PDB file of C-alpha atoms in Angstrom:
ATOM      1  CA  MET A 468     102.234  79.008 114.332  1.00  0.00           C
ATOM      2  CA  LEU A 469     103.701  81.584 116.728  1.00  0.00           C
ATOM      3  CA  PHE A 470     107.379  82.072 117.574  1.00  0.00           C
ATOM      4  CA  ARG A 471     108.820  84.162 120.385  1.00  0.00           C
ATOM      5  CA  SER A 472     110.322  86.668 118.004  1.00  0.00           C
ATOM      6  CA  PRO A 473     110.733  87.146 114.276  1.00  0.00           C
ATOM      7  CA  PRO A 474     114.226  86.984 112.789  1.00  0.00           C
ATOM      8  CA  PRO A 475     116.199  90.224 112.977  1.00  0.00           C
ATOM      9  CA  LEU A 476     116.030  92.632 110.053  1.00  0.00           C
ATOM     10  CA  ARG A 477     119.402  93.744 108.733  1.00  0.00           C
ATOM     11  CA  ASP A 478     120.263  96.688 106.507  1.00  0.00           C
ATOM     12  CA  THR A 479     122.105  94.265 104.217  1.00  0.00           C
ATOM     13  CA  ASP A 480     119.034  92.086 103.545  1.00  0.00           C
ATOM     14  CA  PRO A 481     117.662  92.152 100.001  1.00  0.00           C
ATOM     15  CA  ALA A 482     114.368  93.996 100.473  1.00  0.00           C
ATOM     16  CA  ARG A 483     111.522  95.353  98.366  1.00  0.00           C
ATOM     17  CA  GLY A 484     108.234  97.041  99.079  1.00  0.00           C
ATOM     18  CA  SER A 485     107.974  99.472 101.956  1.00  0.00           C
ATOM     19  CA  THR A 486     111.218 100.472 103.637  1.00  0.00           C
ATOM     20  CA  ASP A 487     109.436 102.172 106.535  1.00  0.00           C
ATOM     21  CA  LYS A 488     110.888 100.825 109.799  1.00  0.00           C
ATOM     22  CA  GLU A 489     107.316 100.528 111.173  1.00  0.00           C
ATOM     23  CA  ALA A 490     106.030  98.593 108.142  1.00  0.00           C
ATOM     24  CA  ILE A 491     104.809  95.032 108.389  1.00  0.00           C
ATOM     25  CA  THR A 492     107.574  92.998 106.788  1.00  0.00           C
ATOM     26  CA  ILE A 493     107.347  89.547 105.268  1.00  0.00           C
ATOM     27  CA  VAL A 494     110.639  87.785 105.984  1.00  0.00           C
ATOM     28  CA  GLU A 495     110.959  84.862 103.590  1.00  0.00           C
ATOM     29  CA  PHE A 496     113.439  82.022 104.042  1.00  0.00           C
ATOM     30  CA  ALA A 497     113.618  80.262 100.705  1.00  0.00           C
ATOM     31  CA  ASP A 498     115.631  78.340  98.146  1.00  0.00           C
ATOM     32  CA  PHE A 499     115.737  79.433  94.498  1.00  0.00           C
ATOM     33  CA  THR A 500     115.524  75.791  93.392  1.00  0.00           C
ATOM     34  CA  CYS A 501     112.505  74.891  95.565  1.00  0.00           C
ATOM     35  CA  VAL A 502     109.231  74.278  93.709  1.00  0.00           C
ATOM     36  CA  TYR A 503     107.093  75.687  96.524  1.00  0.00           C
ATOM     37  CA  CYS A 504     109.340  78.748  96.866  1.00  0.00           C
ATOM     38  CA  ARG A 505     108.872  79.403  93.168  1.00  0.00           C
ATOM     39  CA  ALA A 506     105.095  79.014  93.477  1.00  0.00           C
ATOM     40  CA  VAL A 507     104.741  81.346  96.464  1.00  0.00           C
ATOM     41  CA  GLU A 508     106.599  84.156  94.643  1.00  0.00           C
ATOM     42  CA  SER A 509     103.559  85.204  92.594  1.00  0.00           C
ATOM     43  CA  GLU A 510     101.440  85.151  95.760  1.00  0.00           C
ATOM     44  CA  ILE A 511     103.865  87.452  97.592  1.00  0.00           C
ATOM     45  CA  ILE A 512     103.910  89.813  94.606  1.00  0.00           C
ATOM     46  CA  LYS A 513     100.085  89.988  94.683  1.00  0.00           C
ATOM     47  CA  VAL A 514     100.205  90.952  98.371  1.00  0.00           C
ATOM     48  CA  LEU A 515     102.935  93.563  97.813  1.00  0.00           C
ATOM     49  CA  ASN A 516     101.060  95.085  94.847  1.00  0.00           C
ATOM     50  CA  GLN A 517      97.868  95.378  96.904  1.00  0.00           C
ATOM     51  CA  ASN A 518      99.635  96.559 100.075  1.00  0.00           C
ATOM     52  CA  PRO A 519     102.334  99.131  99.263  1.00  0.00           C
ATOM     53  CA  GLU A 520     102.874  99.647 102.998  1.00  0.00           C
ATOM     54  CA  VAL A 521     104.221  96.086 103.367  1.00  0.00           C
ATOM     55  CA  GLY A 522     107.883  95.151 102.967  1.00  0.00           C
ATOM     56  CA  HIS A 523     109.474  91.878 101.858  1.00  0.00           C
ATOM     57  CA  VAL A 524     112.902  90.592 102.869  1.00  0.00           C
ATOM     58  CA  TRP A 525     114.606  87.589 101.251  1.00  0.00           C
ATOM     59  CA  ARG A 526     116.733  85.216 103.292  1.00  0.00           C
ATOM     60  CA  ASP A 527     118.719  82.460 101.635  1.00  0.00           C
ATOM     61  CA  MET A 528     118.006  78.927 102.766  1.00  0.00           C
ATOM     62  CA  PRO A 529     119.641  76.755 100.111  1.00  0.00           C
ATOM     63  CA  ILE A 530     118.806  73.129 100.682  1.00  0.00           C
ATOM     64  CA  ALA A 531     122.101  71.721  99.394  1.00  0.00           C
ATOM     65  CA  SER A 532     121.166  68.143 100.198  1.00  0.00           C
ATOM     66  CA  ASP A 533     118.248  68.370  97.774  1.00  0.00           C
ATOM     67  CA  THR A 534     120.108  70.124  94.985  1.00  0.00           C
ATOM     68  CA  PRO A 535     123.772  71.158  94.913  1.00  0.00           C
ATOM     69  CA  ASP A 536     122.904  74.073  92.616  1.00  0.00           C
ATOM     70  CA  ALA A 537     120.953  75.807  95.377  1.00  0.00           C
ATOM     71  CA  MET A 538     124.123  77.400  96.758  1.00  0.00           C
ATOM     72  CA  ILE A 539     125.148  78.587  93.273  1.00  0.00           C
ATOM     73  CA  ALA A 540     121.774  80.321  92.981  1.00  0.00           C
ATOM     74  CA  SER A 541     122.090  81.937  96.417  1.00  0.00           C
ATOM     75  CA  VAL A 542     125.576  83.235  95.634  1.00  0.00           C
ATOM     76  CA  ALA A 543     124.387  84.505  92.231  1.00  0.00           C
ATOM     77  CA  GLY A 544     121.635  86.486  93.933  1.00  0.00           C
ATOM     78  CA  ARG A 545     124.130  88.060  96.327  1.00  0.00           C
ATOM     79  CA  CYS A 546     126.603  88.826  93.535  1.00  0.00           C
ATOM     80  CA  ALA A 547     123.811  90.495  91.542  1.00  0.00           C
ATOM     81  CA  GLU A 548     122.888  92.464  94.682  1.00  0.00           C
ATOM     82  CA  ASP A 549     126.442  93.859  94.679  1.00  0.00           C
ATOM     83  CA  GLN A 550     125.501  95.519  91.384  1.00  0.00           C
ATOM     84  CA  GLY A 551     122.019  96.581  92.531  1.00  0.00           C
ATOM     85  CA  LYS A 552     120.192  93.825  90.634  1.00  0.00           C
ATOM     86  CA  PHE A 553     119.164  91.282  93.279  1.00  0.00           C
ATOM     87  CA  TRP A 554     115.446  91.316  92.507  1.00  0.00           C
ATOM     88  CA  ASP A 555     116.071  91.089  88.760  1.00  0.00           C
ATOM     89  CA  MET A 556     118.324  88.056  89.310  1.00  0.00           C
ATOM     90  CA  HIS A 557     115.827  86.706  91.868  1.00  0.00           C
ATOM     91  CA  GLY A 558     113.118  86.687  89.203  1.00  0.00           C
ATOM     92  CA  LEU A 559     115.320  84.952  86.649  1.00  0.00           C
ATOM     93  CA  LEU A 560     116.489  82.333  89.150  1.00  0.00           C
ATOM     94  CA  LEU A 561     112.933  81.509  90.203  1.00  0.00           C
ATOM     95  CA  GLU A 562     111.825  81.180  86.576  1.00  0.00           C
ATOM     96  CA  SER A 563     114.816  79.134  85.417  1.00  0.00           C
ATOM     97  CA  GLN A 564     114.384  75.473  84.563  1.00  0.00           C
ATOM     98  CA  LYS A 565     118.088  74.859  85.044  1.00  0.00           C
ATOM     99  CA  ILE A 566     120.472  76.474  87.499  1.00  0.00           C
ATOM    100  CA  ASN A 567     124.208  75.961  87.239  1.00  0.00           C
ATOM    101  CA  LEU A 568     127.244  78.206  86.920  1.00  0.00           C
ATOM    102  CA  GLU A 569     126.934  78.619  83.141  1.00  0.00           C
ATOM    103  CA  GLU A 570     123.239  79.475  83.389  1.00  0.00           C
ATOM    104  CA  VAL A 571     123.739  82.124  86.089  1.00  0.00           C
ATOM    105  CA  LYS A 572     126.502  83.693  83.988  1.00  0.00           C
ATOM    106  CA  LYS A 573     124.009  83.918  81.100  1.00  0.00           C
ATOM    107  CA  MET A 574     121.461  85.476  83.458  1.00  0.00           C
ATOM    108  CA  ALA A 575     124.024  88.042  84.618  1.00  0.00           C
ATOM    109  CA  LYS A 576     124.801  88.894  81.006  1.00  0.00           C
ATOM    110  CA  SER A 577     121.082  89.325  80.215  1.00  0.00           C
ATOM    111  CA  LEU A 578     120.835  91.747  83.152  1.00  0.00           C
ATOM    112  CA  LYS A 579     123.827  93.675  81.767  1.00  0.00           C
ATOM    113  CA  LEU A 580     125.826  93.088  84.939  1.00  0.00           C
ATOM    114  CA  ASN A 581     129.547  93.718  84.815  1.00  0.00           C
ATOM    115  CA  GLN A 582     130.607  90.190  83.830  1.00  0.00           C
ATOM    116  CA  THR A 583     134.118  90.455  85.241  1.00  0.00           C
ATOM    117  CA  GLU A 584     132.834  91.575  88.646  1.00  0.00           C
ATOM    118  CA  PHE A 585     130.040  89.013  88.644  1.00  0.00           C
ATOM    119  CA  GLU A 586     132.270  86.084  87.701  1.00  0.00           C
ATOM    120  CA  SER A 587     134.933  87.159  90.198  1.00  0.00           C
ATOM    121  CA  CYS A 588     132.262  87.326  92.898  1.00  0.00           C
ATOM    122  CA  MET A 589     130.911  83.903  91.935  1.00  0.00           C
ATOM    123  CA  ALA A 590     134.408  82.402  92.114  1.00  0.00           C
ATOM    124  CA  SER A 591     135.077  83.890  95.539  1.00  0.00           C
ATOM    125  CA  SER A 592     133.660  82.921  98.906  1.00  0.00           C
ATOM    126  CA  LYS A 593     132.639  86.549  99.487  1.00  0.00           C
ATOM    127  CA  HIS A 594     128.968  85.828 100.249  1.00  0.00           C
ATOM    128  CA  VAL A 595     129.170  82.330 101.702  1.00  0.00           C
ATOM    129  CA  THR A 596     129.393  83.687 105.275  1.00  0.00           C
ATOM    130  CA  ASP A 597     126.240  85.778 104.751  1.00  0.00           C
ATOM    131  CA  ILE A 598     124.354  82.799 103.338  1.00  0.00           C
ATOM    132  CA  GLN A 599     125.548  80.620 106.208  1.00  0.00           C
ATOM    133  CA  ALA A 600     124.333  83.325 108.621  1.00  0.00           C
ATOM    134  CA  ASP A 601     120.863  83.114 107.033  1.00  0.00           C
ATOM    135  CA  ILE A 602     120.932  79.316 107.400  1.00  0.00           C
ATOM    136  CA  GLN A 603     121.929  79.666 111.066  1.00  0.00           C
ATOM    137  CA  ILE A 604     119.108  82.142 111.719  1.00  0.00           C
ATOM    138  CA  ALA A 605     116.716  79.661 110.103  1.00  0.00           C
ATOM    139  CA  ARG A 606     118.009  76.910 112.413  1.00  0.00           C
ATOM    140  CA  ASP A 607     117.758  79.203 115.439  1.00  0.00           C
ATOM    141  CA  HIS A 608     114.090  79.779 114.550  1.00  0.00           C
ATOM    142  CA  ASN A 609     113.410  76.056 114.040  1.00  0.00           C
ATOM    143  CA  ILE A 610     112.789  76.453 110.323  1.00  0.00           C
ATOM    144  CA  THR A 611     112.904  73.080 108.658  1.00  0.00           C
ATOM    145  CA  SER A 612     111.200  73.748 105.328  1.00  0.00           C
ATOM    146  CA  ALA A 613     111.216  76.264 102.518  1.00  0.00           C
ATOM    147  CA  PRO A 614     109.551  78.565 101.982  1.00  0.00           C
ATOM    148  CA  THR A 615     108.918  79.831 105.478  1.00  0.00           C
ATOM    149  CA  LEU A 616     107.399  83.284 105.891  1.00  0.00           C
ATOM    150  CA  PHE A 617     107.565  85.346 109.074  1.00  0.00           C
ATOM    151  CA  ILE A 618     104.868  88.005 109.256  1.00  0.00           C
ATOM    152  CA  GLY A 619     104.812  89.709 112.650  1.00  0.00           C
ATOM    153  CA  ASP A 620     104.673  86.880 115.192  1.00  0.00           C
ATOM    154  CA  GLN A 621     103.156  84.467 112.676  1.00  0.00           C
ATOM    155  CA  VAL A 622     104.916  81.808 110.649  1.00  0.00           C
ATOM    156  CA  ILE A 623     103.663  80.241 107.441  1.00  0.00           C
ATOM    157  CA  SER A 624     105.594  77.185 106.266  1.00  0.00           C
ATOM    158  CA  GLY A 625     105.254  75.876 102.739  1.00  0.00           C
ATOM    159  CA  TYR A 626     103.199  77.246  99.884  1.00  0.00           C
ATOM    160  CA  ALA A 627     100.609  79.858 100.855  1.00  0.00           C
ATOM    161  CA  PRO A 628      98.053  81.581  98.628  1.00  0.00           C
ATOM    162  CA  ALA A 629      97.914  85.386  98.625  1.00  0.00           C
ATOM    163  CA  SER A 630      94.739  85.269 100.739  1.00  0.00           C
ATOM    164  CA  GLU A 631      96.572  83.501 103.579  1.00  0.00           C
ATOM    165  CA  ILE A 632      99.509  85.915 103.377  1.00  0.00           C
ATOM    166  CA  ARG A 633      97.140  88.930 103.313  1.00  0.00           C
ATOM    167  CA  TRP A 634      95.328  87.561 106.360  1.00  0.00           C
ATOM    168  CA  ALA A 635      98.643  87.211 108.230  1.00  0.00           C
ATOM    169  CA  VAL A 636      99.563  90.801 107.263  1.00  0.00           C
ATOM    170  CA  LEU A 637      96.195  92.020 108.538  1.00  0.00           C
ATOM    171  CA  ARG A 638      96.623  90.166 111.848  1.00  0.00           C
ATOM    172  CA  ALA A 639     100.117  91.645 112.193  1.00  0.00           C
ATOM    173  CA  LYS A 640      98.694  95.147 111.625  1.00  0.00           C
ATOM    174  CA  TRP A 641      96.031  94.561 114.287  1.00  0.00           C
ATOM    175  CA  ALA A 642      98.645  93.297 116.731  1.00  0.00           C
ATOM    176  CA  LYS A 643     100.615  96.549 116.316  1.00  0.00           C
ATOM    177  CA  LYS A 644      97.658  98.720 117.358  1.00  0.00           C
TER     178      LYS A 644
END
């Protein structure tokens, strides 16, 4: 599916892979508690490992109506990002069988985050505006399901195997030439 334009990239977005401004970037709107979001993670990692020139940006899209713990997970990711550990927390959240405030505190401790800072961040509304901004961008781009991946002018909604993601990356590279 094609959209007029991909979502904007921001310097504050959690990102991994290539940081080159000209790189093809996978922009993923996802929910840490979503089964399909969890499944697509290993597929994205395969693509990033095979294509070091590709970047990956995470955008929070907690589906609170499905699970109230989705927002806790999104805030935990942002609070871990404050201490430079977003992707470590991201991995733990996606692997966790249970997400609630006590569990994310345990995750933070396992990552050796400053517990006082982390818990203070979790108790504040510091990152709620940023998460709401991601949700609004998703709405503005007519995203109704998670995960949704933007790769160039292409959109993949739902679970996608690495082969489909690689093909979208390749098409995006061709479109740039």
